[in-house]
Short mmCIF file of C-alpha atoms in Angstrom, two decimals:
data_model
loop_
_atom_site.label_atom_id
_atom_site.label_comp_id
_atom_site.label_asym_id
_atom_site.label_seq_id
_atom_site.Cartn_x
_atom_site.Cartn_y
_atom_site.Cartn_z
CA MET A 1 -0.55 -31.16 -2.96
CA SER A 2 1.15 -28.44 -5.16
CA LEU A 3 0.76 -26.99 -8.83
CA ASP A 4 3.18 -27.80 -11.51
CA PRO A 5 5.04 -24.51 -12.58
CA GLU A 6 3.46 -23.95 -15.32
CA THR A 7 -0.11 -23.85 -13.29
CA LEU A 8 1.42 -21.73 -10.57
CA SER A 9 2.66 -19.23 -13.34
CA GLN A 10 -0.94 -18.95 -15.01
CA LEU A 11 -2.25 -18.11 -11.43
CA GLY A 12 0.21 -15.86 -10.99
CA GLN A 13 -0.70 -14.28 -14.08
CA HIS A 14 -4.27 -14.24 -13.56
CA MET A 15 -3.34 -12.50 -9.68
CA ALA A 16 -1.38 -9.84 -11.08
CA THR A 17 -3.85 -8.85 -14.07
CA THR A 18 -7.39 -9.34 -13.09
CA VAL A 19 -7.75 -8.21 -9.90
CA PRO A 20 -8.70 -4.42 -10.39
CA GLN A 21 -6.19 -2.65 -8.28
CA ALA A 22 -3.18 -4.66 -9.46
CA ALA A 23 -4.58 -4.23 -13.31
CA ALA A 24 -4.97 -0.46 -12.53
CA LEU A 25 -1.58 -0.15 -11.49
CA GLY A 26 -0.05 -2.27 -14.85
CA PHE A 27 1.76 -5.06 -12.61
CA GLN A 28 3.29 -7.61 -14.47
CA PHE A 29 4.03 -11.42 -13.70
CA ILE A 30 7.66 -12.44 -13.55
CA SER A 31 7.70 -15.85 -11.35
CA ALA A 32 6.23 -17.89 -8.32
CA GLY A 33 7.55 -21.08 -6.74
CA ASP A 34 8.32 -22.32 -3.42
CA GLY A 35 6.66 -19.86 -1.59
CA ARG A 36 8.22 -16.87 -3.34
CA GLY A 37 6.96 -14.71 -5.92
CA CYS A 38 8.13 -11.82 -8.06
CA LEU A 39 6.05 -8.85 -9.60
CA THR A 40 7.04 -5.72 -11.47
CA VAL A 41 5.42 -2.56 -12.02
CA PRO A 42 6.47 -0.34 -14.92
CA TRP A 43 7.08 3.43 -14.55
CA ARG A 44 4.54 6.00 -15.74
CA GLU A 45 3.38 9.47 -15.47
CA GLU A 46 0.05 9.08 -13.19
CA LEU A 47 1.94 6.66 -10.43
CA VAL A 48 4.53 9.75 -9.71
CA GLY A 49 4.40 10.59 -5.87
CA ASP A 50 6.77 13.92 -6.17
CA PRO A 51 6.44 15.85 -9.31
CA ASP A 52 9.50 17.83 -8.67
CA THR A 53 11.49 14.34 -9.30
CA GLY A 54 9.26 11.90 -11.23
CA VAL A 55 9.72 9.26 -8.65
CA ILE A 56 7.06 6.36 -8.53
CA ALA A 57 4.86 7.14 -5.51
CA GLY A 58 5.07 5.10 -2.02
CA GLY A 59 1.74 4.45 -2.44
CA VAL A 60 2.16 2.30 -5.01
CA VAL A 61 5.44 0.11 -4.01
CA THR A 62 3.12 0.05 -0.87
CA SER A 63 0.01 -1.87 -3.34
CA LEU A 64 2.95 -3.80 -5.13
CA LEU A 65 4.06 -5.40 -1.64
CA ASP A 66 1.09 -6.26 -0.59
CA HIS A 67 -0.02 -8.22 -3.39
CA THR A 68 3.12 -9.80 -4.18
CA CYS A 69 3.16 -10.96 -0.72
CA GLY A 70 -0.41 -12.58 -1.66
CA LEU A 71 1.35 -13.86 -4.70
CA ALA A 72 4.19 -15.63 -2.36
CA ILE A 73 1.67 -17.18 -0.14
CA THR A 74 -0.38 -18.57 -3.23
CA SER A 75 2.83 -20.29 -4.30
CA GLY A 76 3.56 -21.18 -0.58
CA THR A 77 0.12 -22.91 -0.43
CA GLY A 78 0.69 -24.86 -3.25
CA GLY A 79 -1.52 -22.49 -5.39
CA ARG A 80 -4.96 -23.02 -3.65
CA MET A 81 -6.30 -19.44 -4.20
CA PHE A 82 -7.69 -18.70 -0.01
CA GLY A 83 -9.04 -15.69 1.06
CA THR A 84 -5.93 -14.05 2.36
CA ALA A 85 -6.35 -10.53 4.46
CA THR A 86 -3.61 -8.22 5.20
CA LEU A 87 -3.22 -8.30 8.95
CA ASP A 88 -0.23 -6.06 9.17
CA LEU A 89 2.76 -4.65 7.05
CA ARG A 90 5.65 -2.45 8.06
CA ILE A 91 7.58 -1.03 5.31
CA ASP A 92 11.11 0.28 5.25
CA TYR A 93 12.10 2.75 2.61
CA MET A 94 15.82 2.88 2.17
CA ARG A 95 15.40 5.42 -0.33
CA ALA A 96 13.47 7.01 -3.18
CA ALA A 97 13.72 4.78 -6.44
CA ALA A 98 15.26 6.62 -9.25
CA PRO A 99 13.44 8.87 -11.49
CA ARG A 100 11.21 7.54 -14.02
CA SER A 101 12.16 3.81 -12.92
CA GLY A 102 9.52 1.07 -12.27
CA VAL A 103 9.77 -1.05 -9.37
CA THR A 104 10.15 -5.04 -9.02
CA CYS A 105 9.40 -7.29 -5.71
CA GLU A 106 9.69 -10.17 -4.59
CA ALA A 107 8.22 -11.92 -1.45
CA HIS A 108 9.11 -14.75 0.30
CA CYS A 109 6.40 -16.92 2.75
CA TYR A 110 8.64 -17.72 5.21
CA LYS A 111 6.00 -19.33 7.42
CA LEU A 112 2.54 -20.80 7.22
CA THR A 113 0.66 -21.63 10.28
CA ARG A 114 -2.97 -23.17 9.95
CA SER A 115 -4.24 -19.29 9.67
CA ILE A 116 -1.50 -17.08 9.48
CA ALA A 117 1.27 -16.46 6.80
CA PHE A 118 4.50 -14.55 7.62
CA VAL A 119 6.00 -12.84 4.68
CA ARG A 120 8.99 -10.76 3.97
CA ALA A 121 9.73 -8.71 0.38
CA GLU A 122 11.84 -6.70 -0.97
CA ALA A 123 11.92 -4.06 -3.82
CA TRP A 124 14.46 -2.45 -6.00
CA ASP A 125 14.14 -0.07 -8.82
CA VAL A 126 17.35 -1.34 -10.58
CA ASP A 127 19.67 -3.32 -8.90
CA ARG A 128 18.41 -5.93 -6.66
CA ALA A 129 21.04 -5.89 -4.33
CA ASP A 130 20.30 -2.20 -3.73
CA PRO A 131 16.52 -2.37 -2.28
CA ILE A 132 14.62 0.92 -2.37
CA ALA A 133 12.07 -0.74 0.26
CA THR A 134 11.68 -3.77 2.66
CA ALA A 135 8.20 -5.06 3.89
CA GLN A 136 7.48 -7.61 6.64
CA ALA A 137 3.82 -8.86 7.04
CA ALA A 138 1.51 -11.03 8.32
CA PHE A 139 -1.37 -12.10 6.63
CA ILE A 140 -4.54 -14.07 7.71
CA LEU A 141 -5.40 -17.20 5.87
CA ASN A 142 -9.45 -17.89 5.64
CA ARG A 143 -8.84 -21.68 4.62
CA PRO A 144 -11.73 -23.54 3.23
CA PRO A 145 -12.90 -27.11 5.27
CA GLU A 146 -10.29 -29.45 5.23
CA ALA A 147 -12.58 -31.44 3.30
CA ALA A 148 -13.38 -28.68 0.12
CA VAL A 149 -9.44 -28.02 0.28
CA ALA A 150 -8.54 -32.33 -0.20
CA GLU A 151 -11.03 -32.38 -3.26
CA ALA A 152 -11.23 -28.86 -5.03
CA PRO A 153 -7.81 -27.27 -5.32
CA SER A 154 -9.14 -23.44 -7.12
CA LYS A 155 -8.43 -22.95 -10.70
CA PRO A 156 -7.91 -19.48 -12.09
CA MET B 1 -7.36 31.36 1.00
CA SER B 2 -5.25 30.99 3.77
CA ASP B 3 -1.65 29.52 3.61
CA PRO B 4 -2.55 25.91 4.77
CA ALA B 5 -5.52 25.39 2.24
CA ARG B 6 -3.57 26.64 -0.32
CA GLN B 7 -0.79 24.05 0.23
CA LEU B 8 -3.38 21.61 0.42
CA GLU B 9 -4.69 22.10 -2.57
CA ASP B 10 -1.53 22.10 -4.15
CA PHE B 11 -0.43 18.68 -3.08
CA LEU B 12 -3.67 17.30 -4.40
CA GLN B 13 -3.28 19.01 -7.55
CA ARG B 14 0.11 18.38 -8.03
CA VAL B 15 0.54 14.85 -7.22
CA PRO B 16 -0.30 12.61 -10.16
CA TYR B 17 -0.78 9.59 -7.69
CA VAL B 18 -3.11 11.33 -5.66
CA ARG B 19 -5.12 11.73 -8.65
CA PHE B 20 -4.96 8.18 -9.51
CA LEU B 21 -6.25 7.23 -6.10
CA GLY B 22 -9.02 10.14 -6.36
CA MET B 23 -8.04 11.46 -2.83
CA ARG B 24 -9.82 14.35 -1.85
CA ALA B 25 -9.53 16.39 1.48
CA GLU B 26 -11.37 18.52 3.42
CA LEU B 27 -9.30 21.59 5.83
CA ALA B 28 -11.13 22.61 9.09
CA GLY B 29 -8.61 25.33 10.45
CA ASP B 30 -5.30 23.23 10.63
CA GLU B 31 -7.19 19.85 10.80
CA MET B 32 -8.07 18.06 7.48
CA THR B 33 -9.79 14.93 6.92
CA ALA B 34 -9.12 13.47 3.88
CA ILE B 35 -11.84 11.37 1.80
CA LEU B 36 -11.15 8.32 -0.20
CA PRO B 37 -14.50 8.11 -2.73
CA PHE B 38 -14.64 4.50 -3.52
CA SER B 39 -13.69 3.32 -7.12
CA GLN B 40 -13.66 -0.25 -8.78
CA HIS B 41 -10.16 0.18 -9.36
CA LEU B 42 -9.38 0.21 -5.85
CA ILE B 43 -10.76 -3.45 -5.53
CA GLY B 44 -8.05 -6.17 -4.36
CA ASN B 45 -10.88 -8.63 -3.25
CA VAL B 46 -13.35 -8.79 -5.96
CA MET B 47 -15.49 -11.83 -3.98
CA LEU B 48 -15.82 -10.06 -0.83
CA PRO B 49 -15.37 -7.36 -2.69
CA ALA B 50 -13.19 -5.72 -0.58
CA LEU B 51 -10.54 -2.46 -0.95
CA HIS B 52 -6.72 -3.72 -1.77
CA GLY B 53 -4.74 -3.76 1.50
CA GLY B 54 -1.86 -1.69 -0.32
CA VAL B 55 -4.75 1.05 -1.32
CA ILE B 56 -5.64 1.46 2.33
CA GLY B 57 -2.18 1.61 3.34
CA ALA B 58 -1.42 4.13 0.25
CA PHE B 59 -4.08 6.09 1.38
CA LEU B 60 -3.33 6.54 5.04
CA GLU B 61 0.45 7.24 4.12
CA THR B 62 -1.08 9.69 1.57
CA THR B 63 -2.92 11.18 4.10
CA ALA B 64 0.10 11.69 6.62
CA LEU B 65 2.27 12.93 3.68
CA ALA B 66 -1.02 15.62 3.12
CA GLN B 67 -1.26 16.70 6.60
CA LEU B 68 2.73 16.99 6.97
CA SER B 69 2.54 19.38 4.21
CA VAL B 70 -0.31 21.64 5.64
CA ALA B 71 1.08 21.72 8.72
CA GLN B 72 4.81 22.87 7.30
CA ALA B 73 3.08 25.53 4.51
CA ALA B 74 4.80 28.26 6.72
CA SER B 75 8.29 26.89 7.03
CA PRO B 76 11.34 27.05 4.67
CA GLY B 77 10.99 24.39 2.01
CA GLY B 78 7.69 23.30 3.03
CA GLN B 79 6.60 23.01 -0.21
CA LYS B 80 8.50 20.05 -0.92
CA ILE B 81 7.05 16.84 0.15
CA ALA B 82 8.16 14.96 2.94
CA LYS B 83 9.90 11.52 2.60
CA THR B 84 8.82 8.24 4.22
CA ILE B 85 11.24 6.43 6.34
CA ASP B 86 9.25 3.44 7.76
CA VAL B 87 5.14 2.79 7.86
CA THR B 88 3.42 0.08 9.92
CA ILE B 89 -0.07 -0.35 8.93
CA GLU B 90 -2.57 -2.38 11.11
CA TYR B 91 -5.65 -3.40 9.18
CA LEU B 92 -8.75 -3.96 11.58
CA ARG B 93 -11.40 -4.78 9.02
CA PRO B 94 -11.73 -5.29 5.33
CA GLY B 95 -12.61 -1.96 3.60
CA ARG B 96 -15.49 -2.03 2.11
CA PRO B 97 -16.31 -1.03 -1.52
CA LEU B 98 -17.42 2.58 0.23
CA THR B 99 -16.12 5.75 1.29
CA THR B 100 -12.81 6.06 3.37
CA TYR B 101 -11.89 8.56 5.52
CA ALA B 102 -8.48 9.42 7.27
CA ARG B 103 -7.22 11.71 9.79
CA ALA B 104 -3.44 12.43 10.74
CA ASP B 105 -2.20 13.14 14.05
CA LEU B 106 1.42 14.87 13.74
CA ARG B 107 2.55 13.33 17.08
CA LYS B 108 5.81 14.93 17.40
CA VAL B 109 7.45 17.22 14.65
CA GLY B 110 10.79 17.87 15.05
CA ARG B 111 13.58 19.55 12.76
CA ARG B 112 14.05 16.54 10.66
CA ILE B 113 11.90 13.88 11.64
CA ALA B 114 7.65 13.40 12.12
CA ASN B 115 6.27 10.58 13.99
CA VAL B 116 2.73 10.36 12.51
CA HIS B 117 -0.39 8.01 13.45
CA VAL B 118 -3.28 7.59 10.93
CA GLU B 119 -6.49 6.15 11.37
CA ALA B 120 -8.66 4.81 8.54
CA TRP B 121 -12.85 4.44 9.04
CA GLN B 122 -15.44 4.35 6.49
CA GLU B 123 -19.23 4.56 7.78
CA ALA B 124 -18.55 5.29 11.75
CA ARG B 125 -15.09 6.69 13.32
CA SER B 126 -15.73 4.57 15.82
CA HIS B 127 -15.23 1.46 13.43
CA PRO B 128 -11.69 2.22 12.30
CA ILE B 129 -10.93 -0.33 9.30
CA ALA B 130 -7.01 0.57 9.61
CA PHE B 131 -4.31 2.59 11.15
CA LEU B 132 -0.82 3.45 10.43
CA ARG B 133 1.90 4.72 12.48
CA GLY B 134 5.08 6.42 10.43
CA HIS B 135 8.04 8.50 10.34
CA PHE B 136 8.86 11.01 7.75
CA LEU B 137 11.76 13.03 7.04
CA LEU B 138 10.92 16.53 6.47
CA ALA B 139 11.85 18.27 3.38
CA GLY B 140 13.50 21.12 5.43
CA GLU B 141 15.70 23.77 3.91
#
């Protein structure tokens, strides 16, 4: 059971704009499907981590990576919105983002078990082939009881 | 005001993202406690509610950078902010809608690289909500 692409997009939109931290950072939905999700955060002064360079803060990238991983899990579970909680998140920073540049992230939920989702993610500023950061994460899935899953896939 | 205190104040005031988070810090000698008062915009799960996992990670990372900034106050180029190389964040408990505290332990500060461990807690330090381990490239000369 999985959602059609349009409904999944609406769900992605919803995740990017209604979660308070995502809305505060100004996340924008790009795409979701096949266990993948993509979000972007436009640059703005308030999000700068180093005033000498105007580069967006690492913390913003951390939130973006974590949130995009959540979107990928939603995509991987066919659009069912489980409660998920981050178990661990490892981030490698290859380089600083370009000054005054936004950041885009794509995450792939490549393995789902009954209770855990394993996700990889990449973030880049301009060129996807030249990432600023990569991440590897594990999330706990709080699946509802089986019967509830079969009957009532959550809607945004 | 001592150098570390001035350096910390400068870090907290100058970095726009620190103000976005609403993070503060207190210094006792060279030991810093970072404070993140609860605010609605830090929420990642409205049902629980719980702090966003990214916010907890970001707070831990920013605590490491602030503590490095304090430690590097006297060194050449110490006014610059260190660059994060990698971080591993371990989540132990959900971040509840409460004030969160963090302390960084500079395990090794070399000429170019620092290894830092940070822990975050809310009501009791004996009940940490998350840990961070990370490597940072020092600004240096």
